[in-house]
């Protein structure tokens, strides 16, 4: 673990081993690309000489998309240069110092443009739990589930950055007599997910092989795929989730580069049956990322992303095997990450088994979310008390229905 | 029907009653907004004084999105001004003449940015046919179908403009023994749809009431939602279509303004049960648009958009009732438009009843599409031989799998 001269940054998970990218507004200016180190943001456009290594305008904002479009050689050079500027005893410390501002003086904005948003369903425990809860008399997993990473397109426009409050949505709610009623959702839920953000993209008609993942995935964020379970349950057949999800999807303000996660690649769980050749991997692509859900100030679930059945390279290879094109700043989320036991589930739907068993959230009994509740998703690599990498948290509070 | 001085335009459906908007490249320049009149494109940025009535840069391209963002008062003023310039005996004819170029010297590009793409399922005949073909032993319509316009998000990145060829996609194909195979789709299909394009948009948390449709829908295009039926059938449960659709969705190069379609609003079909209040309409919003599918040079189906069960204002009100935000240039497609008889179906799946009955396409027998086949979707209002409005056709030819 290399050290930095930035005070207090070492040991927080926002030291040199991470260097996540975001887009922040400072001094009332429109948002610009920045890197987080400790509790500060390094405004990249203010670092002398840095823009010369990137395409014109790449550091002007309002999102990271032009940096993502620049591709892996540019990402590596940029990270190496930032590490050089920020390392302890750097002779060029002053070049970075003038571009460093306290996070408290900035406002984090959505770091990516999200031209498309795909959500997968890659935890076998989650998919099995949902099957058991929604279709108790049937096989919990559909016949296709072990053959492909099931996924669907979500709404891009309502992807929001951590900290943005979420208004309880209205919609059609099912009733026992068959005709729906209209009103605010009574079953507002969270989904703990990990998402990846794409790099330079790929033209229509050119699939991305799983082996090319380092050229195409820039980095990772945490994702809270807010869900209205009653709306979703009534609407989802036969074309999938729509309004039960499209009101809000929250992501981290900071994108941790894939390069930073290389030390945390671990062997994935076995897949049975062996997937088709385009989904096979030559390297280990499970990610050892600890995850937790805080609700009303209490940790109500704790799990790890390494348990996902389908990995990011498999998700991207599958999503493009038909030639679908990819653009810089696309978001691909894992689907809810659940472990094998109740305290490791990634949604209230599972933690309360469809609302049957209330959860103790720091003294408050909860089945689904109530107005005013705040949810925080956290993720880290390494030791909890002194993490190597900390993900940007995903925080959101529930506003009452309009 | 007003007349224009542009030679040959009257009576083609591309006269003053239409004035559809597109984005064309001319003289090797990047695409810019244009209006089609007859077989010419009026490059809006070349018309003296026009840009002064619009937000700065609105006519610079590469898409219509800044015009869409400008809102209805701007659209009305622009249309009135264009009508004034192009009408027979206009004293300002010379101002338009210098901006007019033959379509043959232009290249039409995707007219809108498509920040999000939603596809509905609004034809009761289509939904019933698909239910009968895919789930022969169950009720063809799901219990929710008559209560809400079922819809889902499609992929924005692969929305392409008419004329772009479509490569046959690879994917997982179902087999009789349960394990899928990998290969090019054997069931490549079309879907005849009508789509609307949104105007200024709406922030997160603010639903669009059905009564505000004229402020939010700029215009309409034809849509071919290409579908790989075997890929779709294997993948679609439980989260809906994904790779069976995401390889290509073709739209018209020209967007016909809603204002031009006002004379073709007709009474919609009755809805039973009466929908919830947010889906009720105070005006007639079915659209009397004749539609046809040409395959291998032969018309194989003919139908009319007025038969759709759910109308555009209902679709938009439903898609935003949960507060989902809308941006300029979003695309919302109707879903396949099928009439009650076989010769009026909007997909090969239905026209051949799941591939059972081959279709005669100008002497060629077809169940699904073969390599080299060309499909053209056409739409018009008024008389076939002398239409008041002609929609930009949607043309696409099938390239063999890579």
Tab-separated table of N, CA and C in Angstrom, chain A residues 113 115-116 118 120-121 135 142-144 147-158 160 169-172 178-182 204 234-244 246-247 276 278-279 318-322 324-327 330 332, chain B residues 113 115-116 118 120-121 135 142-144 147-158 160 169-172 178-182 204 234-244 246-247 276 278-279 318-322 324-327 330 332:
chain	number	residue	atom	x	y	z
A	113	UNK	N	-22.812	9.731	-18.234
A	113	UNK	CA	-23.988	10.146	-18.996
A	113	UNK	C	-25.081	9.097	-19.083
A	115	UNK	N	-25.857	6.610	-21.375
A	115	UNK	CA	-26.653	6.508	-22.604
A	115	UNK	C	-27.557	5.266	-22.622
A	116	UNK	N	-27.126	4.196	-21.974
A	116	UNK	CA	-28.007	3.037	-21.771
A	116	UNK	C	-27.723	2.438	-20.407
A	118	UNK	N	-28.429	-1.163	-18.285
A	118	UNK	CA	-28.870	-2.562	-18.269
A	118	UNK	C	-28.782	-3.072	-16.844
A	120	UNK	N	-28.872	-6.645	-14.659
A	120	UNK	CA	-28.867	-8.108	-14.726
A	120	UNK	C	-29.572	-8.695	-13.506
A	121	UNK	N	-29.412	-9.994	-13.339
A	121	UNK	CA	-30.171	-10.764	-12.337
A	121	UNK	C	-29.252	-11.914	-11.953
A	135	UNK	N	-43.556	-16.793	-7.097
A	135	UNK	CA	-44.167	-17.952	-7.778
A	135	UNK	C	-43.967	-19.187	-6.907
A	142	UNK	N	-35.964	-20.014	-13.598
A	142	UNK	CA	-36.432	-20.334	-14.943
A	142	UNK	C	-35.387	-21.239	-15.637
A	143	UNK	N	-35.817	-21.997	-16.656
A	143	UNK	CA	-34.875	-22.916	-17.320
A	143	UNK	C	-33.669	-22.212	-17.943
A	144	UNK	N	-33.836	-20.927	-18.315
A	144	UNK	CA	-32.723	-20.218	-18.967
A	144	UNK	C	-31.661	-19.724	-17.981
A	147	UNK	N	-28.011	-20.722	-17.989
A	147	UNK	CA	-27.379	-20.710	-19.307
A	147	UNK	C	-26.952	-19.321	-19.754
A	148	UNK	N	-27.550	-18.292	-19.182
A	148	UNK	CA	-27.225	-16.927	-19.615
A	148	UNK	C	-27.480	-15.952	-18.475
A	149	UNK	N	-26.737	-14.838	-18.455
A	149	UNK	CA	-27.033	-13.799	-17.460
A	149	UNK	C	-28.308	-13.062	-17.866
A	150	UNK	N	-29.420	-13.417	-17.249
A	150	UNK	CA	-30.693	-12.757	-17.546
A	150	UNK	C	-30.548	-11.261	-17.253
A	151	UNK	N	-31.080	-10.440	-18.138
A	151	UNK	CA	-31.003	-8.997	-17.941
A	151	UNK	C	-32.091	-8.288	-18.715
A	152	UNK	N	-32.200	-6.996	-18.491
A	152	UNK	CA	-33.191	-6.172	-19.202
A	152	UNK	C	-32.696	-4.729	-19.166
A	153	UNK	N	-33.308	-3.897	-19.982
A	153	UNK	CA	-32.941	-2.485	-19.999
A	153	UNK	C	-33.764	-1.706	-18.983
A	154	UNK	N	-33.070	-0.884	-18.194
A	154	UNK	CA	-33.734	0.031	-17.280
A	154	UNK	C	-33.802	1.418	-17.900
A	155	UNK	N	-34.350	2.361	-17.140
A	155	UNK	CA	-34.475	3.718	-17.652
A	155	UNK	C	-33.221	4.525	-17.324
A	156	UNK	N	-32.615	5.126	-18.334
A	156	UNK	CA	-31.400	5.919	-18.140
A	156	UNK	C	-31.689	7.254	-17.465
A	157	UNK	N	-32.806	7.877	-17.807
A	157	UNK	CA	-33.047	9.263	-17.363
A	157	UNK	C	-33.159	9.375	-15.854
A	158	UNK	N	-33.580	8.309	-15.193
A	158	UNK	CA	-33.789	8.393	-13.753
A	158	UNK	C	-32.655	7.760	-12.961
A	160	UNK	N	-29.650	8.439	-10.826
A	160	UNK	CA	-29.327	9.634	-10.035
A	160	UNK	C	-28.111	9.357	-9.162
A	169	UNK	N	-43.136	6.672	-5.343
A	169	UNK	CA	-43.900	6.778	-6.594
A	169	UNK	C	-45.351	6.313	-6.457
A	170	UNK	N	-46.205	6.897	-7.289
A	170	UNK	CA	-47.562	6.402	-7.486
A	170	UNK	C	-47.569	5.339	-8.585
A	171	UNK	N	-48.635	4.583	-8.590
A	171	UNK	CA	-48.807	3.630	-9.679
A	171	UNK	C	-50.008	2.752	-9.451
A	172	UNK	N	-50.172	1.801	-10.357
A	172	UNK	CA	-51.259	0.832	-10.223
A	172	UNK	C	-50.814	-0.273	-9.265
A	178	UNK	N	-58.808	-8.398	-8.438
A	178	UNK	CA	-58.443	-8.408	-9.852
A	178	UNK	C	-58.266	-7.036	-10.450
A	179	UNK	N	-59.097	-6.049	-10.080
A	179	UNK	CA	-58.950	-4.694	-10.613
A	179	UNK	C	-57.942	-3.934	-9.756
A	180	UNK	N	-57.047	-3.191	-10.386
A	180	UNK	CA	-56.028	-2.483	-9.601
A	180	UNK	C	-56.592	-1.226	-8.954
A	181	UNK	N	-55.902	-0.722	-7.935
A	181	UNK	CA	-56.181	0.619	-7.428
A	181	UNK	C	-54.993	1.502	-7.803
A	182	UNK	N	-55.170	2.803	-7.619
A	182	UNK	CA	-54.110	3.768	-7.901
A	182	UNK	C	-53.688	4.431	-6.601
A	204	UNK	N	-22.074	-0.914	-33.574
A	204	UNK	CA	-23.125	-1.892	-33.817
A	204	UNK	C	-22.569	-3.046	-34.661
A	234	UNK	N	-47.613	-6.310	-10.359
A	234	UNK	CA	-48.813	-6.191	-11.193
A	234	UNK	C	-48.452	-6.004	-12.673
A	235	UNK	N	-47.382	-5.289	-12.955
A	235	UNK	CA	-47.099	-4.887	-14.336
A	235	UNK	C	-46.180	-5.827	-15.101
A	236	UNK	N	-45.403	-6.697	-14.407
A	236	UNK	CA	-44.185	-7.231	-15.038
A	236	UNK	C	-44.398	-8.341	-16.061
A	237	UNK	N	-45.603	-8.890	-16.130
A	237	UNK	CA	-45.794	-9.931	-17.139
A	237	UNK	C	-46.540	-9.384	-18.335
A	238	UNK	N	-46.080	-9.707	-19.569
A	238	UNK	CA	-44.960	-10.580	-19.913
A	238	UNK	C	-43.679	-9.852	-20.299
A	239	UNK	N	-43.614	-8.514	-20.196
A	239	UNK	CA	-42.461	-7.810	-20.785
A	239	UNK	C	-41.443	-7.315	-19.767
A	240	UNK	N	-41.627	-7.668	-18.484
A	240	UNK	CA	-40.610	-7.331	-17.500
A	240	UNK	C	-40.899	-6.064	-16.724
A	241	UNK	N	-39.978	-5.683	-15.814
A	241	UNK	CA	-40.182	-4.515	-14.949
A	241	UNK	C	-40.186	-3.219	-15.762
A	242	UNK	N	-41.008	-2.266	-15.344
A	242	UNK	CA	-41.096	-0.988	-16.056
A	242	UNK	C	-41.233	0.118	-14.994
A	243	UNK	N	-42.459	0.471	-14.622
A	243	UNK	CA	-42.639	1.568	-13.669
A	243	UNK	C	-42.257	1.195	-12.241
A	244	UNK	N	-42.183	-0.089	-11.953
A	244	UNK	CA	-41.765	-0.532	-10.627
A	244	UNK	C	-40.304	-0.220	-10.355
A	246	UNK	N	-38.527	2.375	-12.756
A	246	UNK	CA	-38.040	3.509	-13.557
A	246	UNK	C	-38.108	4.855	-12.840
A	247	UNK	N	-38.569	4.898	-11.602
A	247	UNK	CA	-38.670	6.183	-10.900
A	247	UNK	C	-37.335	6.626	-10.327
A	276	UNK	N	-21.945	-21.725	-22.542
A	276	UNK	CA	-21.524	-21.753	-23.942
A	276	UNK	C	-20.170	-21.041	-24.082
A	278	UNK	N	-18.855	-18.547	-25.635
A	278	UNK	CA	-18.685	-17.081	-25.558
A	278	UNK	C	-18.799	-16.569	-24.128
A	279	UNK	N	-19.263	-17.401	-23.213
A	279	UNK	CA	-19.392	-16.992	-21.809
A	279	UNK	C	-18.309	-17.587	-20.912
A	318	UNK	N	-22.322	-11.231	-22.958
A	318	UNK	CA	-23.683	-11.624	-23.297
A	318	UNK	C	-24.481	-10.458	-23.876
A	319	UNK	N	-24.370	-9.296	-23.252
A	319	UNK	CA	-25.170	-8.139	-23.689
A	319	UNK	C	-24.823	-7.693	-25.104
A	320	UNK	N	-23.648	-8.084	-25.589
A	320	UNK	CA	-23.225	-7.642	-26.924
A	320	UNK	C	-23.120	-8.784	-27.922
A	321	UNK	N	-23.454	-9.993	-27.526
A	321	UNK	CA	-23.256	-11.137	-28.428
A	321	UNK	C	-24.129	-11.021	-29.673
A	322	UNK	N	-25.201	-10.279	-29.583
A	322	UNK	CA	-26.077	-10.070	-30.751
A	322	UNK	C	-25.657	-8.846	-31.563
A	324	UNK	N	-25.312	-5.766	-30.281
A	324	UNK	CA	-25.760	-4.493	-29.676
A	324	UNK	C	-24.543	-3.634	-29.374
A	325	UNK	N	-24.616	-2.362	-29.708
A	325	UNK	CA	-23.469	-1.485	-29.516
A	325	UNK	C	-23.430	-0.907	-28.105
A	326	UNK	N	-22.232	-0.487	-27.730
A	326	UNK	CA	-21.956	0.036	-26.388
A	326	UNK	C	-21.378	1.429	-26.561
A	327	UNK	N	-21.742	2.344	-25.656
A	327	UNK	CA	-21.200	3.700	-25.711
A	327	UNK	C	-20.494	4.040	-24.408
A	330	UNK	N	-22.074	3.891	-20.471
A	330	UNK	CA	-23.182	2.967	-20.230
A	330	UNK	C	-23.022	2.350	-18.840
A	332	UNK	N	-24.041	-0.971	-16.435
A	332	UNK	CA	-24.529	-2.350	-16.368
A	332	UNK	C	-24.489	-2.776	-14.907
B	113	UNK	N	-31.851	12.078	-30.593
B	113	UNK	CA	-30.780	11.480	-29.791
B	113	UNK	C	-31.180	10.222	-29.046
B	115	UNK	N	-32.429	9.565	-25.866
B	115	UNK	CA	-31.861	9.291	-24.538
B	115	UNK	C	-32.525	8.100	-23.845
B	116	UNK	N	-33.793	7.860	-24.117
B	116	UNK	CA	-34.446	6.629	-23.653
B	116	UNK	C	-35.414	6.157	-24.727
B	118	UNK	N	-38.710	3.529	-25.101
B	118	UNK	CA	-39.719	2.656	-24.491
B	118	UNK	C	-40.542	2.014	-25.595
B	120	UNK	N	-44.111	-0.097	-26.184
B	120	UNK	CA	-45.359	-0.573	-25.581
B	120	UNK	C	-45.837	-1.846	-26.296
B	121	UNK	N	-47.066	-2.195	-25.993
B	121	UNK	CA	-47.628	-3.492	-26.420
B	121	UNK	C	-49.124	-3.255	-26.557
B	135	UNK	N	-48.113	-19.069	-25.646
B	135	UNK	CA	-48.684	-19.741	-24.462
B	135	UNK	C	-50.044	-20.317	-24.831
B	142	UNK	N	-52.698	-11.212	-20.443
B	142	UNK	CA	-52.429	-11.211	-19.012
B	142	UNK	C	-53.505	-10.361	-18.299
B	143	UNK	N	-53.726	-10.600	-16.999
B	143	UNK	CA	-54.776	-9.853	-16.276
B	143	UNK	C	-54.559	-8.336	-16.260
B	144	UNK	N	-53.297	-7.900	-16.386
B	144	UNK	CA	-53.024	-6.458	-16.326
B	144	UNK	C	-53.315	-5.740	-17.651
B	147	UNK	N	-55.797	-2.952	-18.144
B	147	UNK	CA	-55.761	-1.901	-17.117
B	147	UNK	C	-54.641	-0.891	-17.340
B	148	UNK	N	-53.634	-1.259	-18.092
B	148	UNK	CA	-52.507	-0.344	-18.299
B	148	UNK	C	-51.824	-0.667	-19.627
B	149	UNK	N	-51.199	0.344	-20.236
B	149	UNK	CA	-50.416	0.075	-21.451
B	149	UNK	C	-49.103	-0.618	-21.055
B	150	UNK	N	-49.078	-1.929	-21.216
B	150	UNK	CA	-47.863	-2.691	-20.896
B	150	UNK	C	-46.706	-2.160	-21.748
B	151	UNK	N	-45.556	-2.004	-21.136
B	151	UNK	CA	-44.398	-1.515	-21.878
B	151	UNK	C	-43.112	-1.916	-21.183
B	152	UNK	N	-41.989	-1.666	-21.852
B	152	UNK	CA	-40.679	-1.973	-21.287
B	152	UNK	C	-39.661	-1.060	-21.967
B	153	UNK	N	-38.483	-0.984	-21.390
B	153	UNK	CA	-37.422	-0.178	-22.004
B	153	UNK	C	-36.623	-0.997	-23.004
B	154	UNK	N	-36.426	-0.423	-24.189
B	154	UNK	CA	-35.549	-1.029	-25.176
B	154	UNK	C	-34.186	-0.375	-25.128
B	155	UNK	N	-33.302	-0.808	-26.032
B	155	UNK	CA	-31.948	-0.258	-26.059
B	155	UNK	C	-31.899	0.976	-26.956
B	156	UNK	N	-31.403	2.092	-26.403
B	156	UNK	CA	-31.322	3.326	-27.174
B	156	UNK	C	-30.206	3.288	-28.210
B	157	UNK	N	-29.081	2.660	-27.871
B	157	UNK	CA	-27.890	2.763	-28.729
B	157	UNK	C	-28.100	2.146	-30.094
B	158	UNK	N	-28.993	1.178	-30.191
B	158	UNK	CA	-29.168	0.494	-31.467
B	158	UNK	C	-30.417	0.953	-32.216
B	160	UNK	N	-31.690	2.963	-35.096
B	160	UNK	CA	-30.993	3.359	-36.329
B	160	UNK	C	-31.984	3.984	-37.303
B	169	UNK	N	-28.479	-11.315	-36.105
B	169	UNK	CA	-27.752	-11.471	-34.842
B	169	UNK	C	-27.531	-12.932	-34.444
B	170	UNK	N	-26.447	-13.153	-33.716
B	170	UNK	CA	-26.218	-14.424	-33.034
B	170	UNK	C	-26.861	-14.384	-31.644
B	171	UNK	N	-27.046	-15.556	-31.089
B	171	UNK	CA	-27.534	-15.619	-29.723
B	171	UNK	C	-27.804	-17.042	-29.308
B	172	UNK	N	-28.324	-17.174	-28.104
B	172	UNK	CA	-28.705	-18.491	-27.595
B	172	UNK	C	-30.080	-18.841	-28.140
B	178	UNK	N	-33.700	-28.836	-23.934
B	178	UNK	CA	-33.541	-27.972	-22.765
B	178	UNK	C	-32.287	-27.129	-22.776
B	179	UNK	N	-31.157	-27.657	-23.265
B	179	UNK	CA	-29.925	-26.867	-23.318
B	179	UNK	C	-29.922	-26.056	-24.616
B	180	UNK	N	-29.552	-24.787	-24.551
B	180	UNK	CA	-29.575	-23.959	-25.763
B	180	UNK	C	-28.394	-24.248	-26.680
B	181	UNK	N	-28.514	-23.867	-27.957
B	181	UNK	CA	-27.361	-23.838	-28.846
B	181	UNK	C	-27.037	-22.374	-29.135
B	182	UNK	N	-25.868	-22.146	-29.734
B	182	UNK	CA	-25.448	-20.797	-30.085
B	182	UNK	C	-25.387	-20.698	-31.606
B	204	UNK	N	-37.658	14.811	-13.039
B	204	UNK	CA	-37.964	13.660	-12.203
B	204	UNK	C	-39.008	14.055	-11.157
B	234	UNK	N	-36.456	-17.753	-25.676
B	234	UNK	CA	-35.614	-18.423	-24.674
B	234	UNK	C	-35.265	-17.509	-23.509
B	235	UNK	N	-35.049	-16.232	-23.790
B	235	UNK	CA	-34.510	-15.340	-22.770
B	235	UNK	C	-35.549	-14.588	-21.955
B	236	UNK	N	-36.811	-14.466	-22.437
B	236	UNK	CA	-37.663	-13.367	-21.978
B	236	UNK	C	-38.269	-13.545	-20.598
B	237	UNK	N	-38.216	-14.726	-20.023
B	237	UNK	CA	-38.768	-14.875	-18.682
B	237	UNK	C	-37.674	-14.876	-17.626
B	238	UNK	N	-37.849	-14.140	-16.526
B	238	UNK	CA	-39.020	-13.342	-16.159
B	238	UNK	C	-38.868	-11.836	-16.389
B	239	UNK	N	-37.775	-11.357	-16.998
B	239	UNK	CA	-37.541	-9.909	-17.023
B	239	UNK	C	-37.819	-9.243	-18.364
B	240	UNK	N	-38.350	-10.011	-19.341
B	240	UNK	CA	-38.756	-9.401	-20.595
B	240	UNK	C	-37.717	-9.504	-21.688
B	241	UNK	N	-38.026	-8.923	-22.871
B	241	UNK	CA	-37.139	-9.015	-24.037
B	241	UNK	C	-35.823	-8.267	-23.786
B	242	UNK	N	-34.731	-8.810	-24.307
B	242	UNK	CA	-33.417	-8.166	-24.137
B	242	UNK	C	-32.668	-8.306	-25.471
B	243	UNK	N	-31.899	-9.374	-25.644
B	243	UNK	CA	-31.100	-9.513	-26.864
B	243	UNK	C	-31.938	-9.855	-28.092
B	244	UNK	N	-33.147	-10.336	-27.877
B	244	UNK	CA	-34.026	-10.623	-29.001
B	244	UNK	C	-34.491	-9.366	-29.707
B	246	UNK	N	-32.475	-6.034	-28.955
B	246	UNK	CA	-31.524	-4.933	-28.784
B	246	UNK	C	-30.502	-4.788	-29.903
B	247	UNK	N	-30.556	-5.653	-30.925
B	247	UNK	CA	-29.574	-5.544	-32.019
B	247	UNK	C	-29.925	-4.452	-33.014
B	276	UNK	N	-58.296	3.643	-15.134
B	276	UNK	CA	-58.169	4.529	-13.974
B	276	UNK	C	-58.129	5.987	-14.442
B	278	UNK	N	-56.197	8.554	-14.307
B	278	UNK	CA	-55.028	9.168	-14.964
B	278	UNK	C	-54.872	8.707	-16.405
B	279	UNK	N	-55.617	7.687	-16.806
B	279	UNK	CA	-55.537	7.186	-18.180
B	279	UNK	C	-56.758	7.582	-19.022
B	318	UNK	N	-48.988	7.085	-18.618
B	318	UNK	CA	-48.641	5.897	-17.829
B	318	UNK	C	-47.137	5.833	-17.564
B	319	UNK	N	-46.343	6.090	-18.577
B	319	UNK	CA	-44.881	5.965	-18.436
B	319	UNK	C	-44.309	6.944	-17.423
B	320	UNK	N	-45.053	8.012	-17.122
B	320	UNK	CA	-44.533	9.026	-16.203
B	320	UNK	C	-45.328	9.103	-14.897
B	321	UNK	N	-46.316	8.242	-14.726
B	321	UNK	CA	-47.178	8.360	-13.540
B	321	UNK	C	-46.388	8.119	-12.256
B	322	UNK	N	-45.289	7.409	-12.357
B	322	UNK	CA	-44.435	7.162	-11.182
B	322	UNK	C	-43.374	8.247	-11.015
B	324	UNK	N	-41.177	9.134	-13.394
B	324	UNK	CA	-40.029	8.951	-14.299
B	324	UNK	C	-39.905	10.183	-15.190
B	325	UNK	N	-38.691	10.673	-15.341
B	325	UNK	CA	-38.500	11.889	-16.123
B	325	UNK	C	-38.354	11.593	-17.605
B	326	UNK	N	-38.617	12.634	-18.398
B	326	UNK	CA	-38.613	12.552	-19.851
B	326	UNK	C	-37.641	13.594	-20.367
B	327	UNK	N	-36.897	13.242	-21.421
B	327	UNK	CA	-35.958	14.197	-22.018
B	327	UNK	C	-36.301	14.435	-23.488
B	330	UNK	N	-36.676	11.551	-26.572
B	330	UNK	CA	-37.038	10.188	-26.177
B	330	UNK	C	-37.971	9.590	-27.232
B	332	UNK	N	-40.950	6.673	-27.892
B	332	UNK	CA	-41.944	5.758	-27.324
B	332	UNK	C	-42.678	5.100	-28.483
